[in-house]
XYZ file of C-alpha atoms in Angstrom:
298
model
C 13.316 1.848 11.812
C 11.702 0.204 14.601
C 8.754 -1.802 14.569
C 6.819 -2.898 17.379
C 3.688 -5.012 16.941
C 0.776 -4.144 19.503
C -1.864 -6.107 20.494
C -4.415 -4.442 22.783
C -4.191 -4.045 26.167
C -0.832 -2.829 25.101
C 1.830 -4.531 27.058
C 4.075 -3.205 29.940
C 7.147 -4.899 28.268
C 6.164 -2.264 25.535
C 5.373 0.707 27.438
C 8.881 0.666 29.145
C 10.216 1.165 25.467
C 8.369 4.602 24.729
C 10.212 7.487 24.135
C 8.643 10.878 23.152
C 7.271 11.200 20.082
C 5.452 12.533 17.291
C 3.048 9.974 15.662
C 1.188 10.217 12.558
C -1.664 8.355 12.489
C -3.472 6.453 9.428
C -4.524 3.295 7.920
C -2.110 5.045 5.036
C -3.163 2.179 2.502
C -1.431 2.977 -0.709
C 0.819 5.656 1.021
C -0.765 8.051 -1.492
C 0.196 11.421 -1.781
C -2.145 12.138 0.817
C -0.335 10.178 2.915
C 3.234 11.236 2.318
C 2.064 15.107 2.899
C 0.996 13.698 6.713
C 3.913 12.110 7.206
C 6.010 14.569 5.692
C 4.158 17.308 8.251
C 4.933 15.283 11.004
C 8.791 14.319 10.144
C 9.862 18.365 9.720
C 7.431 18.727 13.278
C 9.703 15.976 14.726
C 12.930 16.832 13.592
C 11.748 21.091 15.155
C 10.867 19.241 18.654
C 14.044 16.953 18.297
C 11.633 13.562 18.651
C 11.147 10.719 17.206
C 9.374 10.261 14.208
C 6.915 7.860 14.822
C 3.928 6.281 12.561
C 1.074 4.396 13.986
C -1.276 2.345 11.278
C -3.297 -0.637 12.155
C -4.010 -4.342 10.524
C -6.124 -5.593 9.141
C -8.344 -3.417 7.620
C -11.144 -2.094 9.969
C -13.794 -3.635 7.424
C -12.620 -6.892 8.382
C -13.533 -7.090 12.004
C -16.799 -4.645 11.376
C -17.955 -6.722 8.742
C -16.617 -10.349 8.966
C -19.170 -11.960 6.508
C -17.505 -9.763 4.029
C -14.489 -11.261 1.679
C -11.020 -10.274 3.174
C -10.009 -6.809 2.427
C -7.634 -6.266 -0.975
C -4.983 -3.848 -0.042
C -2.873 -1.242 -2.091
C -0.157 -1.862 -0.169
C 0.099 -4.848 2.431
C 1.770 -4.608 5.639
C 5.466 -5.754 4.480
C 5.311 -3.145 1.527
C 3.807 -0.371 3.639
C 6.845 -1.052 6.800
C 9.130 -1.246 3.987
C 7.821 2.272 2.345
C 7.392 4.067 5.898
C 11.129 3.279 6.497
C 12.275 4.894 3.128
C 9.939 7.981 4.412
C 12.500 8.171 7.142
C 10.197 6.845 9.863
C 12.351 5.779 12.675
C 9.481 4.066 15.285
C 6.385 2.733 13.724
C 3.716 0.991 15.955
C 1.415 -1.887 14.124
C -1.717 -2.612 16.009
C -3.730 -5.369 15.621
C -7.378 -4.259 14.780
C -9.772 -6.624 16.932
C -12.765 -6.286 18.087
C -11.485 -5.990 21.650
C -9.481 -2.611 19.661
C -12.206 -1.334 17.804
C -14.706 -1.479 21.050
C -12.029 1.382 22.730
C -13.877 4.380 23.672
C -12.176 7.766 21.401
C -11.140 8.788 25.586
C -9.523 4.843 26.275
C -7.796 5.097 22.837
C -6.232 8.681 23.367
C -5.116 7.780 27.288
C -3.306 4.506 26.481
C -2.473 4.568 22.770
C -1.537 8.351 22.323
C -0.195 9.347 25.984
C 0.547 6.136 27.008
C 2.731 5.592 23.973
C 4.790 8.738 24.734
C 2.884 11.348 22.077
C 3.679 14.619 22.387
C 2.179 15.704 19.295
C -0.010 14.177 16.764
C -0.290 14.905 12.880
C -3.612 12.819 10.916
C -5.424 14.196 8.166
C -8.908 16.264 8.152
C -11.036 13.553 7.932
C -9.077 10.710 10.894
C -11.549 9.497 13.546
C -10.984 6.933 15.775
C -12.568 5.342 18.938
C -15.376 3.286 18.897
C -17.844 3.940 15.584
C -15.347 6.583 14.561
C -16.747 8.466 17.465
C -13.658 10.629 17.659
C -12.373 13.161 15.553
C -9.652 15.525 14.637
C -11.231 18.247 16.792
C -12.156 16.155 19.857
C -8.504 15.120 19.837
C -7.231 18.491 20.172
C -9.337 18.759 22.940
C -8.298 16.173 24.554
C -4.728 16.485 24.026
C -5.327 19.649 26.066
C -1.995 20.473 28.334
C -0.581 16.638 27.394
C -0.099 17.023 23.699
C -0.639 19.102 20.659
C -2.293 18.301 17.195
C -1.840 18.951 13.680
C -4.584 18.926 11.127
C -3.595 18.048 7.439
C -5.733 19.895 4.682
C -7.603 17.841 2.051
C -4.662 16.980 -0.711
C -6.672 16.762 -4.321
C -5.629 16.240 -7.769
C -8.607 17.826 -10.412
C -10.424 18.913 -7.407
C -11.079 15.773 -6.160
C -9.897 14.481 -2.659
C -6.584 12.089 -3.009
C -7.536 8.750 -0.562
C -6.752 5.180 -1.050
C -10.798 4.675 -2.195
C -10.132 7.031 -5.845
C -7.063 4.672 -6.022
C -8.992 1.840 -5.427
C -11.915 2.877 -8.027
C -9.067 4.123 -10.823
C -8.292 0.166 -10.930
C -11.519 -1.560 -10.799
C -12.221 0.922 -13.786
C -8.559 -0.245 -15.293
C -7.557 3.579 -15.281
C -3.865 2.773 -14.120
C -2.420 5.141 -16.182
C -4.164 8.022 -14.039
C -3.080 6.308 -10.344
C 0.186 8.799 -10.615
C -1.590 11.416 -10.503
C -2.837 10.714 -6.610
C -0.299 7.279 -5.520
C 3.329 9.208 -6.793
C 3.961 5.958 -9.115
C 2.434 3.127 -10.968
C 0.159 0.971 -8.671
C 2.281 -1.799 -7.834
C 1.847 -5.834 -7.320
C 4.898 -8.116 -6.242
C 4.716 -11.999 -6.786
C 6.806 -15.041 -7.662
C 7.347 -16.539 -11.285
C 6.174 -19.960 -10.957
C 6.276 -21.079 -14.659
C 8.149 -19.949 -17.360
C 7.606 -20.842 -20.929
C 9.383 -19.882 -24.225
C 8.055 -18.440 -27.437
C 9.987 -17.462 -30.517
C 13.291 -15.630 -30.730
C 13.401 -15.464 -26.830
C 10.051 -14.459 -26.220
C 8.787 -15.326 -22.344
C 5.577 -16.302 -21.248
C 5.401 -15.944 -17.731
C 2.971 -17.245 -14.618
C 3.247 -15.062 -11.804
C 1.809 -16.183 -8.844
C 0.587 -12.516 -6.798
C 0.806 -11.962 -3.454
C -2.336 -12.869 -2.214
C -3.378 -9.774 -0.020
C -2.755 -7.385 -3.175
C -5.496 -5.596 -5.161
C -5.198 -6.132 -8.719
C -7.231 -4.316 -11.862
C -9.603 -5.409 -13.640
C -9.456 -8.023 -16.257
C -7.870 -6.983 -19.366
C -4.562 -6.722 -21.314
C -2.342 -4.202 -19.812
C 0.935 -2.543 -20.352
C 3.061 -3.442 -17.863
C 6.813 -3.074 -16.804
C 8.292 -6.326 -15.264
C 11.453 -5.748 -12.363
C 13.771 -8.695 -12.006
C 16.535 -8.569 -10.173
C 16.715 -4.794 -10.566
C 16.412 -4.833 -13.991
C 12.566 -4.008 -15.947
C 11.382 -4.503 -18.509
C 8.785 -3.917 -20.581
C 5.983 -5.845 -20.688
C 2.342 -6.712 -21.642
C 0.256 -8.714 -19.045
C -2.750 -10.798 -20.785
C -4.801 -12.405 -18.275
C -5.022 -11.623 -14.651
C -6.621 -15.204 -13.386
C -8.005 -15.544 -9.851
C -8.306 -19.495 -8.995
C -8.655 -20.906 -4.922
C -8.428 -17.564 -3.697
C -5.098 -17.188 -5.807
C -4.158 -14.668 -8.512
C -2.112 -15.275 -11.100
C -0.751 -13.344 -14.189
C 0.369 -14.078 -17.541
C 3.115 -11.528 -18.514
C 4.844 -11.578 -22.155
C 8.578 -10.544 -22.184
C 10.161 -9.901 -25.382
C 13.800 -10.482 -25.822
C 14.023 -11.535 -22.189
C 17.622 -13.615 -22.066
C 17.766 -13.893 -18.439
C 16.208 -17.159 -16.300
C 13.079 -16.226 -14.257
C 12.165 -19.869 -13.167
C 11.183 -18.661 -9.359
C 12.177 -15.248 -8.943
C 10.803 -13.150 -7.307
C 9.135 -10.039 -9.619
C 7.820 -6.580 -9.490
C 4.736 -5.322 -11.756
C 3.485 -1.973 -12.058
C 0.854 -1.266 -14.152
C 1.228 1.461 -16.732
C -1.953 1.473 -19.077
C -4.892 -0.314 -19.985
C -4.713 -1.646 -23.820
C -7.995 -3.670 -24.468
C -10.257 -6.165 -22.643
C -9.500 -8.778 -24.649
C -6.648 -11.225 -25.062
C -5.169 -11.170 -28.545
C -2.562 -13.094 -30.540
C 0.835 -13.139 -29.679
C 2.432 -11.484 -32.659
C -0.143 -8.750 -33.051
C 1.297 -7.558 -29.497
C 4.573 -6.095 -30.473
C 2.870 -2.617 -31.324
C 3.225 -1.930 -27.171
C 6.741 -2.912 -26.813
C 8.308 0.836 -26.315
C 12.052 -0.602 -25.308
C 13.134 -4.191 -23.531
C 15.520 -3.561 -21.137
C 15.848 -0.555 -19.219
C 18.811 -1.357 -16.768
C 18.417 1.028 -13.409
């Protein structure tokens, strides 16, 4: 996969690059099943046509630049998780634009003419609900108008799970309510957080306590003890994370690991978050209850 980082006015180094393509378009923050059923559409559309498969998503997070007095945005999935995702999807050109004021102040006509034609579109997959342009002003059926005799446009139904729309916001709701165990339903998997172990300390028979610094642009749920599975070094294992501590802008968990042999002073770890257990920390030993299995080696 290519990636090519835009900054508007989009360069002419840039535009001499562009082949024809199909582009899906989306902040895709979680790439939800929502998502994958837009990018899906427009992979098959591009492989018909014989173009490239192209993805175009934006950072940061419009809410940043619109409202700037606002804490920083808390994504599903931050920029190096959602490149790395989009490439396993099979995307093969994916355009990152930097959302600035300068971009959001583009007119729904301006953003069409130079970031849809002039980036080689030939056709164009979003979902239902995509606007763009200044204020949003622009919408799914303004673009097919637009795209009149240069491109052509495919809307993506409304995806739900229980009647009720997938999007990145139920996601986002699901863990500030500590519902983890229903985020399947609408991401495809376990929400997911990736961090570094930055202390390590040892409790009976090869029990681990472990400090794991987060990735600071990473949502996490809300405080409680969870169920957790732990992936180091492509092993997991099963876990239970106590305390999810946010100190100078920094979060931090404490994981247990039972029967953990293996050194994980520094390395770099994988949580997902299987189910909420209570929302407060207990002892040690009454813990062993949620321990289904230690080691399941993938």
């Amino acid at each position: 996969m290519e990636t090519i980082y835009i900054q508007h006015p989009i360069s002419d180094s840039v535009k001499r690059r562009m082949e024809s393509c199909v582009i899906a378009l989306g902040f895709f923050d979680g790439v939800h099943k929502g998502h994958q059923g837009i990018m899906q559409t427009a992979k098959e559309i591009a492989k018909r046509k014989q173009l490239t498969f192209a993805v175009m998503t934006f950072y940061p997070h419009p809410r940043d630049v619109v409202n700037p007095n606002q804490a920083p945005m808390k994504y599903l999935t931050p920029l190096p998780i959602k490149e790395e995702r989009f490439e396993q999807m099979g995307v093969e050109k994916l355009f990152v634009v930097k959302f600035d004021s300068h971009f959001a102040s583009l007119s729904p006509e301006d953003f069409v003419n130079q970031y849809i034609i002039g980036l080689q579109g030939k056709h164009v997959v979003a979902g239902f609900d995509y606007h763009y342009g200044h204020k949003g002003k622009g919408n799914m059926e303004i673009l097919a108008g637009e795209g009149m005799g240069k491109f052509t446009v495919t809307t993506v139904k409304k995806i739900e799970h229980s009647q009720k729309k997938i999007s990145s916001s139920v996601i986002r709701q699901l863990l500030s309510n500590g519902k983890v165990n229903a985020i399947p339903a609408y991401l495809g998997d376990f929400f997911e957080v990736r961090g570094e172990v930055i202390q390590t300390s040892l409790y009976y028979k090869n029990n681990q306590f472990l400090k794991i610094a987060i990735d600071q642009d990473f949502m996490t749920p809300k405080s409680g003890v969870y169920k957790v599975l732990i992936e180091i070094e492509n092993k997991i294992y099963q876990g239970v994370c106590h305390q999810i501590t946010l100190k100078d802008n920094q979060r931090s968990l404490l994981v247990h690991l039972p029967n953990c042999f293996i050194d994980t002073s520094h390395k770099q770890v994988k949580v997902k978050w299987q189910q909420y257990i209570f929302g407060k920390q207990k002892e040690v030993y009454d813990m062993s209850q949620y321990f289904i299995c230690d080691e399941l080696v993938i």
